[in-house]
Short mmCIF file of N, CA and C in Angstrom, two decimals:
data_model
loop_
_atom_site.label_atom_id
_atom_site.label_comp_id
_atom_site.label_asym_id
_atom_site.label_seq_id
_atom_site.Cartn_x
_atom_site.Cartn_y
_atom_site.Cartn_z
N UNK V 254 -14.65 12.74 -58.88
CA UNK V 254 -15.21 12.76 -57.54
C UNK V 254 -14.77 11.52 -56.76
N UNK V 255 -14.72 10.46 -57.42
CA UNK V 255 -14.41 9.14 -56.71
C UNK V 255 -12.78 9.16 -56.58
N UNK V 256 -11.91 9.30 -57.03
CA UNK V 256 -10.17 9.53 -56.73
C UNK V 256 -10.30 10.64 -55.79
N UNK V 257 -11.41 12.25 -54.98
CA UNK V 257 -10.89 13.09 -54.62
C UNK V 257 -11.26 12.00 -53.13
N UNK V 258 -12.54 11.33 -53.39
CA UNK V 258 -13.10 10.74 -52.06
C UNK V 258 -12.02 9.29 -51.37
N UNK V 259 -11.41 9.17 -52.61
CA UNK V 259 -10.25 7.92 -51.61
C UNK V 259 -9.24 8.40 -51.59
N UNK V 260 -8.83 10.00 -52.36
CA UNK V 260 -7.72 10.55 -51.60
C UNK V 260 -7.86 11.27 -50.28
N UNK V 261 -8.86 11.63 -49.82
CA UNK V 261 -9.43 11.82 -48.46
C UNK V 261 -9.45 11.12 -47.93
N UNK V 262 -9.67 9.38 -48.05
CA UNK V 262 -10.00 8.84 -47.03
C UNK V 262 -8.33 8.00 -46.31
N UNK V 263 -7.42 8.00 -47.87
CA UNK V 263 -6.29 7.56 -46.91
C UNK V 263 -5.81 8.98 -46.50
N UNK V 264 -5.93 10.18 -46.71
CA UNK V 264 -5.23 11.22 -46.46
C UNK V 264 -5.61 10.83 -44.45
N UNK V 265 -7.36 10.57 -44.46
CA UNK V 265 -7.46 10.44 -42.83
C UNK V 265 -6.90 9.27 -41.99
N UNK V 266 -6.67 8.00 -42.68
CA UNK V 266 -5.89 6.84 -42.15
C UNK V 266 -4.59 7.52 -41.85
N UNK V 267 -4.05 8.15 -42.71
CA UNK V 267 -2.68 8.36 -42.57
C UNK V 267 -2.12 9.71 -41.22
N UNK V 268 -3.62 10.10 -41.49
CA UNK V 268 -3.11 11.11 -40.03
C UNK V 268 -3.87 10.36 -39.02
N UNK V 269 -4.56 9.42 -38.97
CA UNK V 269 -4.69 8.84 -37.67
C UNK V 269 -3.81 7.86 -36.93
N UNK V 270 -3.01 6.76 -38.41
CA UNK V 270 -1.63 6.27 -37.94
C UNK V 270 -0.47 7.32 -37.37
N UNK V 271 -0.18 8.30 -37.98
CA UNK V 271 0.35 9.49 -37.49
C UNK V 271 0.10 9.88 -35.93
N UNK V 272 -0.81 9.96 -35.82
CA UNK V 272 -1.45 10.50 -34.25
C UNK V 272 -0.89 9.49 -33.20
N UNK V 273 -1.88 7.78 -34.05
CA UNK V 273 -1.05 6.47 -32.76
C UNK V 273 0.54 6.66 -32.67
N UNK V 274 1.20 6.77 -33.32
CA UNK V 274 2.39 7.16 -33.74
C UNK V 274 3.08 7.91 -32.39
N UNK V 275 2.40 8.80 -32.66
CA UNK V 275 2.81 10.45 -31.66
C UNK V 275 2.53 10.37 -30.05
N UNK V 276 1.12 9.82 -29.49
CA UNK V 276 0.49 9.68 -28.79
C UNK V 276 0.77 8.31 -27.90
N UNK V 277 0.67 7.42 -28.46
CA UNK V 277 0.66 5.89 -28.30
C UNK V 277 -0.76 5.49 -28.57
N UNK V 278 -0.78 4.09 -28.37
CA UNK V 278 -1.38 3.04 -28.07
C UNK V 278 -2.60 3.11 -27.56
N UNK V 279 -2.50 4.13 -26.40
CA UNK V 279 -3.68 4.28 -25.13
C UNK V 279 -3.65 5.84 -24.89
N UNK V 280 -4.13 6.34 -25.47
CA UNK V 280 -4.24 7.71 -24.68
C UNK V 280 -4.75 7.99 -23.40
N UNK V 281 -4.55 8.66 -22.73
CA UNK V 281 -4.93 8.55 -20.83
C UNK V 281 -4.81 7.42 -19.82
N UNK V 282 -3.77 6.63 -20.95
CA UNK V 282 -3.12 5.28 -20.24
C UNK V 282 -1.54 5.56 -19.98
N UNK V 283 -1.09 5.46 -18.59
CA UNK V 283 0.41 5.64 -17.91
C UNK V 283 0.30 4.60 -17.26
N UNK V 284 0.82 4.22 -17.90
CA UNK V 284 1.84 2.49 -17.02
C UNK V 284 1.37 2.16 -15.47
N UNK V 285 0.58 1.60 -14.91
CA UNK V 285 0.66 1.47 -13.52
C UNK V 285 -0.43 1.89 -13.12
N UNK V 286 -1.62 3.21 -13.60
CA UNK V 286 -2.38 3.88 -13.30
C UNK V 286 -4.12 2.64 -13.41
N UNK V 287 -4.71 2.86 -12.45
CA UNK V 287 -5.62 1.60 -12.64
C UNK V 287 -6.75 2.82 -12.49
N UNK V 288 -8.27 2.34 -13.32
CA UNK V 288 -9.44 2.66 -13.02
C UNK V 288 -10.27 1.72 -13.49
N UNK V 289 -11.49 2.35 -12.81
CA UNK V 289 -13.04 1.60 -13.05
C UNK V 289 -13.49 1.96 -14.37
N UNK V 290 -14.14 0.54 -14.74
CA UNK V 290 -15.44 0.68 -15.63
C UNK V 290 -16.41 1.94 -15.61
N UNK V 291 -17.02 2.09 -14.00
CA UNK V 291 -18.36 2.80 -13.88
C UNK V 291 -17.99 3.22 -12.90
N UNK V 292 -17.06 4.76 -12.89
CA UNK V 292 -16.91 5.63 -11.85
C UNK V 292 -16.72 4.71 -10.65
N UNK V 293 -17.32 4.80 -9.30
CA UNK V 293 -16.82 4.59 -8.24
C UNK V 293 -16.77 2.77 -8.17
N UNK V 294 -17.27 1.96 -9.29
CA UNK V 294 -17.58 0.56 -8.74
C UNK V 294 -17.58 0.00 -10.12
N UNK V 295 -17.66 -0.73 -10.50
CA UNK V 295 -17.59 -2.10 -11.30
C UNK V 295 -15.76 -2.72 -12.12
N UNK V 296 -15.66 -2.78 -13.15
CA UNK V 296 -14.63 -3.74 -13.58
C UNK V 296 -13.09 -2.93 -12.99
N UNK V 297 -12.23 -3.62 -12.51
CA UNK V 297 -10.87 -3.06 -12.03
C UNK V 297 -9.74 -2.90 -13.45
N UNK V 298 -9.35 -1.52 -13.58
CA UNK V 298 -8.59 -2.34 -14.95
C UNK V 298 -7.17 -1.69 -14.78
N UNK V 299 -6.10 -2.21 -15.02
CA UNK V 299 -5.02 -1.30 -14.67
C UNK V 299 -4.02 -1.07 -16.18
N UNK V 300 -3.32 -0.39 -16.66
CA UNK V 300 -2.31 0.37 -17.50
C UNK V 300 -1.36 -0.71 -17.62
N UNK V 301 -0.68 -1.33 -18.66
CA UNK V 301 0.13 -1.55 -18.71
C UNK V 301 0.51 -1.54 -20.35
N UNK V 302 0.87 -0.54 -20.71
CA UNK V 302 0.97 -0.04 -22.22
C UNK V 302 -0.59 -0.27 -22.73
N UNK V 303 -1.26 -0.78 -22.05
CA UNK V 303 -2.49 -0.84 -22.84
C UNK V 303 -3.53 -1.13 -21.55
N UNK V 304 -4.79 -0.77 -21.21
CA UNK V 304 -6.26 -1.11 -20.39
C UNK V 304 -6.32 -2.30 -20.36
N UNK V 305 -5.66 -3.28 -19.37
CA UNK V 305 -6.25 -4.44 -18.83
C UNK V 305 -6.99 -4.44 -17.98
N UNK V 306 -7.94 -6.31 -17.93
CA UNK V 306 -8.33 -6.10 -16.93
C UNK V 306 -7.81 -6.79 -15.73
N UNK V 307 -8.08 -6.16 -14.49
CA UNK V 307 -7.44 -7.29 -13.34
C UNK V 307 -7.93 -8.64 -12.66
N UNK V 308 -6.85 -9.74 -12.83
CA UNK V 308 -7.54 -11.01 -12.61
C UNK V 308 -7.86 -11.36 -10.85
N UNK V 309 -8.95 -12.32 -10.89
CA UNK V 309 -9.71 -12.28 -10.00
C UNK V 309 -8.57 -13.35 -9.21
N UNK V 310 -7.97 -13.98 -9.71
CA UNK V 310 -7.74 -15.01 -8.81
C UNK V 310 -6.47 -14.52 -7.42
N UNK V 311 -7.18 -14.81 -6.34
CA UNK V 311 -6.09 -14.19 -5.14
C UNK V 311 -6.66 -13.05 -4.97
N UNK V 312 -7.89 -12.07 -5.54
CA UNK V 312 -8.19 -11.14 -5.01
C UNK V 312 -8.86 -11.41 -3.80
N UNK V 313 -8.69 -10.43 -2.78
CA UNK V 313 -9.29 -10.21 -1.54
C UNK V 313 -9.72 -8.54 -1.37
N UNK V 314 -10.12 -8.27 -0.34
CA UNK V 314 -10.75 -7.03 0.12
C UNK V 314 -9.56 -6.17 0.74
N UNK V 315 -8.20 -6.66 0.79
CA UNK V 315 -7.03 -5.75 1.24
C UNK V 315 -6.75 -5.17 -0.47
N UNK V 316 -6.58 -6.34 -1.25
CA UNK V 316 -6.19 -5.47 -2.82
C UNK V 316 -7.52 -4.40 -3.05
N UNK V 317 -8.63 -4.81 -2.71
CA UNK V 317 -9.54 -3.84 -3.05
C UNK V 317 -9.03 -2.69 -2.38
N UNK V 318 -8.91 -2.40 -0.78
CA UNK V 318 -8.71 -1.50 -0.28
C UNK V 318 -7.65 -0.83 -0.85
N UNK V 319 -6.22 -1.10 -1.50
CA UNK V 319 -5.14 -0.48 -2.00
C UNK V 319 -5.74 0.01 -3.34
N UNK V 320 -6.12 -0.70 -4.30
CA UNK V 320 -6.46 -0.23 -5.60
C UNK V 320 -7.50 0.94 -5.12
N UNK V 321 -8.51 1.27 -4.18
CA UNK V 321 -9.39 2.21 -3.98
C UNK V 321 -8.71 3.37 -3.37
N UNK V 322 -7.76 3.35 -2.52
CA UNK V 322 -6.79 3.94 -2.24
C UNK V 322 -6.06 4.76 -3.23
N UNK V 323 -5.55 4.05 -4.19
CA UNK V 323 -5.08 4.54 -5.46
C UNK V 323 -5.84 5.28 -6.20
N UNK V 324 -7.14 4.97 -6.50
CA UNK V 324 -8.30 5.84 -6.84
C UNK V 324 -8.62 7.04 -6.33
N UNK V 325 -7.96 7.17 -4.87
CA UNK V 325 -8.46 8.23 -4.34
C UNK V 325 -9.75 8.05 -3.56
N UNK V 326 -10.02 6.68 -3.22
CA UNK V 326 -11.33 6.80 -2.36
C UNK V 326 -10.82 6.46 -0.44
N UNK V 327 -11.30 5.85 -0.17
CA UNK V 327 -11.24 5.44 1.29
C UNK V 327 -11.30 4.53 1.70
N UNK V 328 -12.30 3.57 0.66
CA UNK V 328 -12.33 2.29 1.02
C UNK V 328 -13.23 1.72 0.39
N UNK V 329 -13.10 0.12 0.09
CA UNK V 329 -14.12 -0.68 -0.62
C UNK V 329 -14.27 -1.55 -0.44
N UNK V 330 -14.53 -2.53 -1.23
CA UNK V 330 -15.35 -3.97 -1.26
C UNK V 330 -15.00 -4.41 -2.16
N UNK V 331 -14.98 -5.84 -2.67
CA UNK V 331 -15.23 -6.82 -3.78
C UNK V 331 -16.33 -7.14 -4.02
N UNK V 332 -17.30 -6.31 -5.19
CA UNK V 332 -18.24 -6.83 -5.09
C UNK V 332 -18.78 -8.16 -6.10
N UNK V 333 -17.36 -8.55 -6.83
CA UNK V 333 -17.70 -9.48 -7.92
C UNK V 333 -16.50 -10.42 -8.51
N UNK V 334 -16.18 -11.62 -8.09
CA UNK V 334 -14.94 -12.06 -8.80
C UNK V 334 -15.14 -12.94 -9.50
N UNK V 335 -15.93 -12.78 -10.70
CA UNK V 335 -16.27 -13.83 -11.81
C UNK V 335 -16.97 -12.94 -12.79
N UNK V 336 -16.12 -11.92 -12.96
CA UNK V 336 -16.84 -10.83 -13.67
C UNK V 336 -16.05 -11.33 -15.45
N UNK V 337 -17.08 -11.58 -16.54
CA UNK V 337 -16.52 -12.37 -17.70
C UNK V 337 -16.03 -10.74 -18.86
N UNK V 338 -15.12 -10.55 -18.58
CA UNK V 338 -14.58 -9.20 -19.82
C UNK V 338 -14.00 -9.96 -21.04
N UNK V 339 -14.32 -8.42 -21.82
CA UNK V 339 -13.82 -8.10 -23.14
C UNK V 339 -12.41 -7.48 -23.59
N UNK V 340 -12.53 -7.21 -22.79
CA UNK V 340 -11.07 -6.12 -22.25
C UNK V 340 -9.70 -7.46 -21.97
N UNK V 341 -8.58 -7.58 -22.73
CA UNK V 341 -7.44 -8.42 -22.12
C UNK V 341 -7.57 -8.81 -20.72
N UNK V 342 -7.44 -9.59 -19.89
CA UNK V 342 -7.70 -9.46 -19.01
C UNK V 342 -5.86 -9.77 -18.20
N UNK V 343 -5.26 -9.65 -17.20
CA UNK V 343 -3.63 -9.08 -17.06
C UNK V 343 -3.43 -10.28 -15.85
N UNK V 344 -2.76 -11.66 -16.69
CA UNK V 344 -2.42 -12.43 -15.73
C UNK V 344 -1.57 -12.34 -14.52
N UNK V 345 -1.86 -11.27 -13.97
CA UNK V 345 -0.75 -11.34 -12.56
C UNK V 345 -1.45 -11.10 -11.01
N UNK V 346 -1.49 -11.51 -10.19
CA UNK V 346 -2.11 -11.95 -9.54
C UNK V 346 -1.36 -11.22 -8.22
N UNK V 347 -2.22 -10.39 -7.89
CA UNK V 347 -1.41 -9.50 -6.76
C UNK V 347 -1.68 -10.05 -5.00
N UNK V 348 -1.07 -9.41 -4.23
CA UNK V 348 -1.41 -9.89 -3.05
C UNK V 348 -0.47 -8.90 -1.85
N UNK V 349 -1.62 -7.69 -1.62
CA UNK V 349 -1.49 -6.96 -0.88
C UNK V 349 -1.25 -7.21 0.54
N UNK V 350 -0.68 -6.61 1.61
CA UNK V 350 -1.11 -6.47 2.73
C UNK V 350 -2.04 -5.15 3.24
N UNK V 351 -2.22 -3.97 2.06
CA UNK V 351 -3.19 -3.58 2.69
C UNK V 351 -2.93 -2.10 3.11
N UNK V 352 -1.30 -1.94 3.17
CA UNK V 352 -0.80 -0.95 3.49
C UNK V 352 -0.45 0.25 2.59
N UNK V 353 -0.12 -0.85 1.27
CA UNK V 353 0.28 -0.17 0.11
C UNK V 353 -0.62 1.13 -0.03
N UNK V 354 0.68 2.38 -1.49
CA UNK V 354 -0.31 2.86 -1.58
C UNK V 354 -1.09 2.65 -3.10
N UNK V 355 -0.40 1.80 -3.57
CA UNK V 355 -0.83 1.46 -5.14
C UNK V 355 -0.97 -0.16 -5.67
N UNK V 356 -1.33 -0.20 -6.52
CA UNK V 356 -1.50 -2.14 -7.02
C UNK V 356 0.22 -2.94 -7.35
N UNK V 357 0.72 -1.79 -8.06
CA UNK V 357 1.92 -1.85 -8.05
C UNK V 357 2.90 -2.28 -6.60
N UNK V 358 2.98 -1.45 -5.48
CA UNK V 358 3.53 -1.87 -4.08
C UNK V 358 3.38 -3.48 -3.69
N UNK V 359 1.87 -4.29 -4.26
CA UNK V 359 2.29 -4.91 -3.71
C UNK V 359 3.19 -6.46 -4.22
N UNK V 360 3.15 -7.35 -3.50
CA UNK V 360 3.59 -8.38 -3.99
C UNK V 360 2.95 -9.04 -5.04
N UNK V 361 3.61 -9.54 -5.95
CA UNK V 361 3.19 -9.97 -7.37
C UNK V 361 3.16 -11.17 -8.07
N UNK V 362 2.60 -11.87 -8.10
CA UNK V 362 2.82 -13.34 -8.88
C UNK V 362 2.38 -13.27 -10.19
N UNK V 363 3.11 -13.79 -11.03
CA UNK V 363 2.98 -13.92 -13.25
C UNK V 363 2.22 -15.24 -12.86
N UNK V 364 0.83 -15.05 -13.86
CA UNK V 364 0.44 -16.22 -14.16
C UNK V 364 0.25 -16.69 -15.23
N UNK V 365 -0.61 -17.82 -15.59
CA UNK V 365 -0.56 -17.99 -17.03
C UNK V 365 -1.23 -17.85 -17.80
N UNK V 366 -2.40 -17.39 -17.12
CA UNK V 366 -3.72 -17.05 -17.79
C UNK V 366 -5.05 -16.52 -16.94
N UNK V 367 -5.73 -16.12 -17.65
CA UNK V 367 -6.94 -15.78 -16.38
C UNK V 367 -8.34 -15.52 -16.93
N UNK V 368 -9.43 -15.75 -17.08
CA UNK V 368 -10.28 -15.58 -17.90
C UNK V 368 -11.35 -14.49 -17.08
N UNK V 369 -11.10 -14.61 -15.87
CA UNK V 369 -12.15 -13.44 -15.12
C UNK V 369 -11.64 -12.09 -14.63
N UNK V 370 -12.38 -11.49 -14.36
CA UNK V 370 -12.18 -9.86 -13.99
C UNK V 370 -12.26 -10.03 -13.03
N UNK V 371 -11.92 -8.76 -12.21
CA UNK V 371 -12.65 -8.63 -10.49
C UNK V 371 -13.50 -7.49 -10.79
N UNK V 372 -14.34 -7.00 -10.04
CA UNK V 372 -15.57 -6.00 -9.92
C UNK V 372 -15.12 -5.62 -8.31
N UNK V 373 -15.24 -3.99 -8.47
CA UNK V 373 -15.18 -3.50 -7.07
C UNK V 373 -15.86 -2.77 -6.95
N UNK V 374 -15.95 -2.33 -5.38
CA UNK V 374 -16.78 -0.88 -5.22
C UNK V 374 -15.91 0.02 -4.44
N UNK V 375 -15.39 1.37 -4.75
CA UNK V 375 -15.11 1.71 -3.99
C UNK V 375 -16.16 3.54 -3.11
N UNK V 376 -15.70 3.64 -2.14
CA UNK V 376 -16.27 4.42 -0.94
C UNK V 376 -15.56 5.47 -0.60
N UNK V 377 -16.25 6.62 -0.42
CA UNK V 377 -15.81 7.61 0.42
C UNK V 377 -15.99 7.72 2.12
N UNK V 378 -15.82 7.94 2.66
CA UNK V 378 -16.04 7.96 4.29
C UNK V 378 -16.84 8.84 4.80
N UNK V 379 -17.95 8.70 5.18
CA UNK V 379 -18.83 9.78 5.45
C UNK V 379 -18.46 10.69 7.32
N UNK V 380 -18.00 11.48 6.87
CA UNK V 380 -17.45 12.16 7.71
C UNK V 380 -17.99 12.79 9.15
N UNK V 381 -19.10 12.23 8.88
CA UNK V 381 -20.04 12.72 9.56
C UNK V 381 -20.70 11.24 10.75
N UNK V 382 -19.60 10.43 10.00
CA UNK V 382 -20.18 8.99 10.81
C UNK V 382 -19.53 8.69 11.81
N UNK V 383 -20.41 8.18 12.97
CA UNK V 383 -19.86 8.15 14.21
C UNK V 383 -19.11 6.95 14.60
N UNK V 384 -19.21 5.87 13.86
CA UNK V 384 -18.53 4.65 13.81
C UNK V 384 -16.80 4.67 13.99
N UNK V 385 -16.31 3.33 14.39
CA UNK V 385 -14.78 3.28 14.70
C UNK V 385 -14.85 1.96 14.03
N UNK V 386 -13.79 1.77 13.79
CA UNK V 386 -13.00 0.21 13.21
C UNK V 386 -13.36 -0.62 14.28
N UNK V 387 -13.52 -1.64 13.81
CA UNK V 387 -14.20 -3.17 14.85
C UNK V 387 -15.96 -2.54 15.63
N UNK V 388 -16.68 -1.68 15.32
CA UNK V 388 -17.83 -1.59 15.43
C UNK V 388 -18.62 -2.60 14.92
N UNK V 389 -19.52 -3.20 15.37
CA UNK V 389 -20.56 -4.41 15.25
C UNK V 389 -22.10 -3.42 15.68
N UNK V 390 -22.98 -4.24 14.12
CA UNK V 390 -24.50 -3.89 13.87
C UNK V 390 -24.86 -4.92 13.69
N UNK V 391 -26.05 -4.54 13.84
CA UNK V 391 -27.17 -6.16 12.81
C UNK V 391 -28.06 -4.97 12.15
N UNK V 392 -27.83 -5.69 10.93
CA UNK V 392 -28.40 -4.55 9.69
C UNK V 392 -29.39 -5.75 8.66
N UNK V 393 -30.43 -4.85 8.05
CA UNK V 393 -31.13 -5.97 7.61
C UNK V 393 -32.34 -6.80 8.54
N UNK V 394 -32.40 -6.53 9.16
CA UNK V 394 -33.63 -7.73 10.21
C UNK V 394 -34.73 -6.86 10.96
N UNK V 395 -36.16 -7.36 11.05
CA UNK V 395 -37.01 -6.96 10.92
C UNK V 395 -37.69 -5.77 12.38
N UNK V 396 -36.12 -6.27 13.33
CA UNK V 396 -36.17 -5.07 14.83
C UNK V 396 -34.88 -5.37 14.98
N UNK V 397 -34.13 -4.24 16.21
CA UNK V 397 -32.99 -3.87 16.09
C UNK V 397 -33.04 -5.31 16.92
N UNK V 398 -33.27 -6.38 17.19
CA UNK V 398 -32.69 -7.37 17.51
C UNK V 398 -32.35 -8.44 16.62
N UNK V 399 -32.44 -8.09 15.78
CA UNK V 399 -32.11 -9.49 14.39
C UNK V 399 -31.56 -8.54 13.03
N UNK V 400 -30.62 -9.59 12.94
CA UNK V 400 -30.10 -8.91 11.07
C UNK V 400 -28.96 -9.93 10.81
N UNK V 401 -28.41 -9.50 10.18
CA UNK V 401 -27.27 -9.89 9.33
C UNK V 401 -25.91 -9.24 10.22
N UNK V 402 -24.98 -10.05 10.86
CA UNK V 402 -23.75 -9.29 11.80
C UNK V 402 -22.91 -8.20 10.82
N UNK V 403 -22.75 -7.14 10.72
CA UNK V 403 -21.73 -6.24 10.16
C UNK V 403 -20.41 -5.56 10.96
N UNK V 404 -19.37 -5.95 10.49
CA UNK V 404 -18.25 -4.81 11.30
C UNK V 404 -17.60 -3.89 10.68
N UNK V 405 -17.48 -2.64 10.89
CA UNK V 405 -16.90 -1.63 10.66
C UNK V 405 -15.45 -1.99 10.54
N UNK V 406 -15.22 -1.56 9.28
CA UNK V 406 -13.65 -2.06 8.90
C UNK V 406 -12.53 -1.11 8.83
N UNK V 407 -11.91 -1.17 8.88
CA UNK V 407 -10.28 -0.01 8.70
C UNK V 407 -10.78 0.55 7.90
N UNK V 408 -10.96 0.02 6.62
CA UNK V 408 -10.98 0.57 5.13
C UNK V 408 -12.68 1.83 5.06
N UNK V 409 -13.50 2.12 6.28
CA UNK V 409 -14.59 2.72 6.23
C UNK V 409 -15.96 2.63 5.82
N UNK V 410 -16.05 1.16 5.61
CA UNK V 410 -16.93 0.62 5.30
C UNK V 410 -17.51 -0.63 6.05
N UNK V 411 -18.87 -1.22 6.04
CA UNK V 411 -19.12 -1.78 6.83
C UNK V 411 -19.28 -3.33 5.99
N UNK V 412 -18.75 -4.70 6.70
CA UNK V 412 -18.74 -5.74 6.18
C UNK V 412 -19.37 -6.90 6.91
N UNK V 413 -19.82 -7.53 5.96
CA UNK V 413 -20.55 -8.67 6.97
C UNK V 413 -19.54 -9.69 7.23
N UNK V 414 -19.89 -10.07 8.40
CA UNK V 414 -18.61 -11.27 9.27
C UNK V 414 -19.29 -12.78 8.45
#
């Protein structure tokens, strides 16, 4: 009984090296392809033979907007750039203008290291909203005369100035 149970158990090592083998490394990982942690918002991670994560440093709210873009959303936010992962995290340090349609498009700097993540959110556009780009609210404050300034951004979402 004990030789049939460790010939089973490398018989399953050996078809699971087999499989990495066949498959790769990352299954539902293609080179270039970036997603979230938690569906529409938290850790940014992008493909590069393997699930990194993306470093915070030089992120702004134009790379957010391209990487959400890439996602398929409309638009987002940064909602976190000191986010501490487990996940490799991918020293290169991007720097969009915004136009792109992927993380890849834009301009790229190698760095040498990076210990933080970025955290995003990204948005769909509610279609139904009557707002335009450069729209100004005060949101947050206790009558429509006081709040927090917000402007309606390209990307479909509203940001505080």
């Amino acid at each position: 009984m004990k030789v049939q149970n460790n010939t089973r158990m490398k018989l399953s090592v050996s078809l699971a090296v087999l499989l990495l083998m066949m498959v790769g490394p990352c299954v539902g990982c293609t080179s270039g392809n970036v997603r979230l942690t938690n569906s529409s918002n938290g850790t940014l991670q992008i493909c590069k033979n393997e699930w990194r994560t993306v470093c915070t440093r030089g992120w702004g709210n134009l790379d957010t907007a391209v990487a959400c873009r890439q996602l398929e959303y409309d638009g987002g936010y940064t909602q976190s750039t000191y986010t501490r992962v487990i996940v490799p995290v991918d020293p290169v340090y991007y720097h969009c203008n915004g136009s792109e349609n992927k993380l890849q498009d834009c301009e790229m700097q190698a760095g040498s290291s990076c210990s933080y993540g970025v955290t995003i959110v990204c948005v769909r556009r509610n279609v139904s909203d009557p707002c335009n780009s450069g729209d100004i609210r005060l949101w947050g404050g206790e009558s429509e005369y006081e709040g927090n300034i917000e402007l309606y951004t390209d990307h479909g979402v509203w940001s505080a100035v």
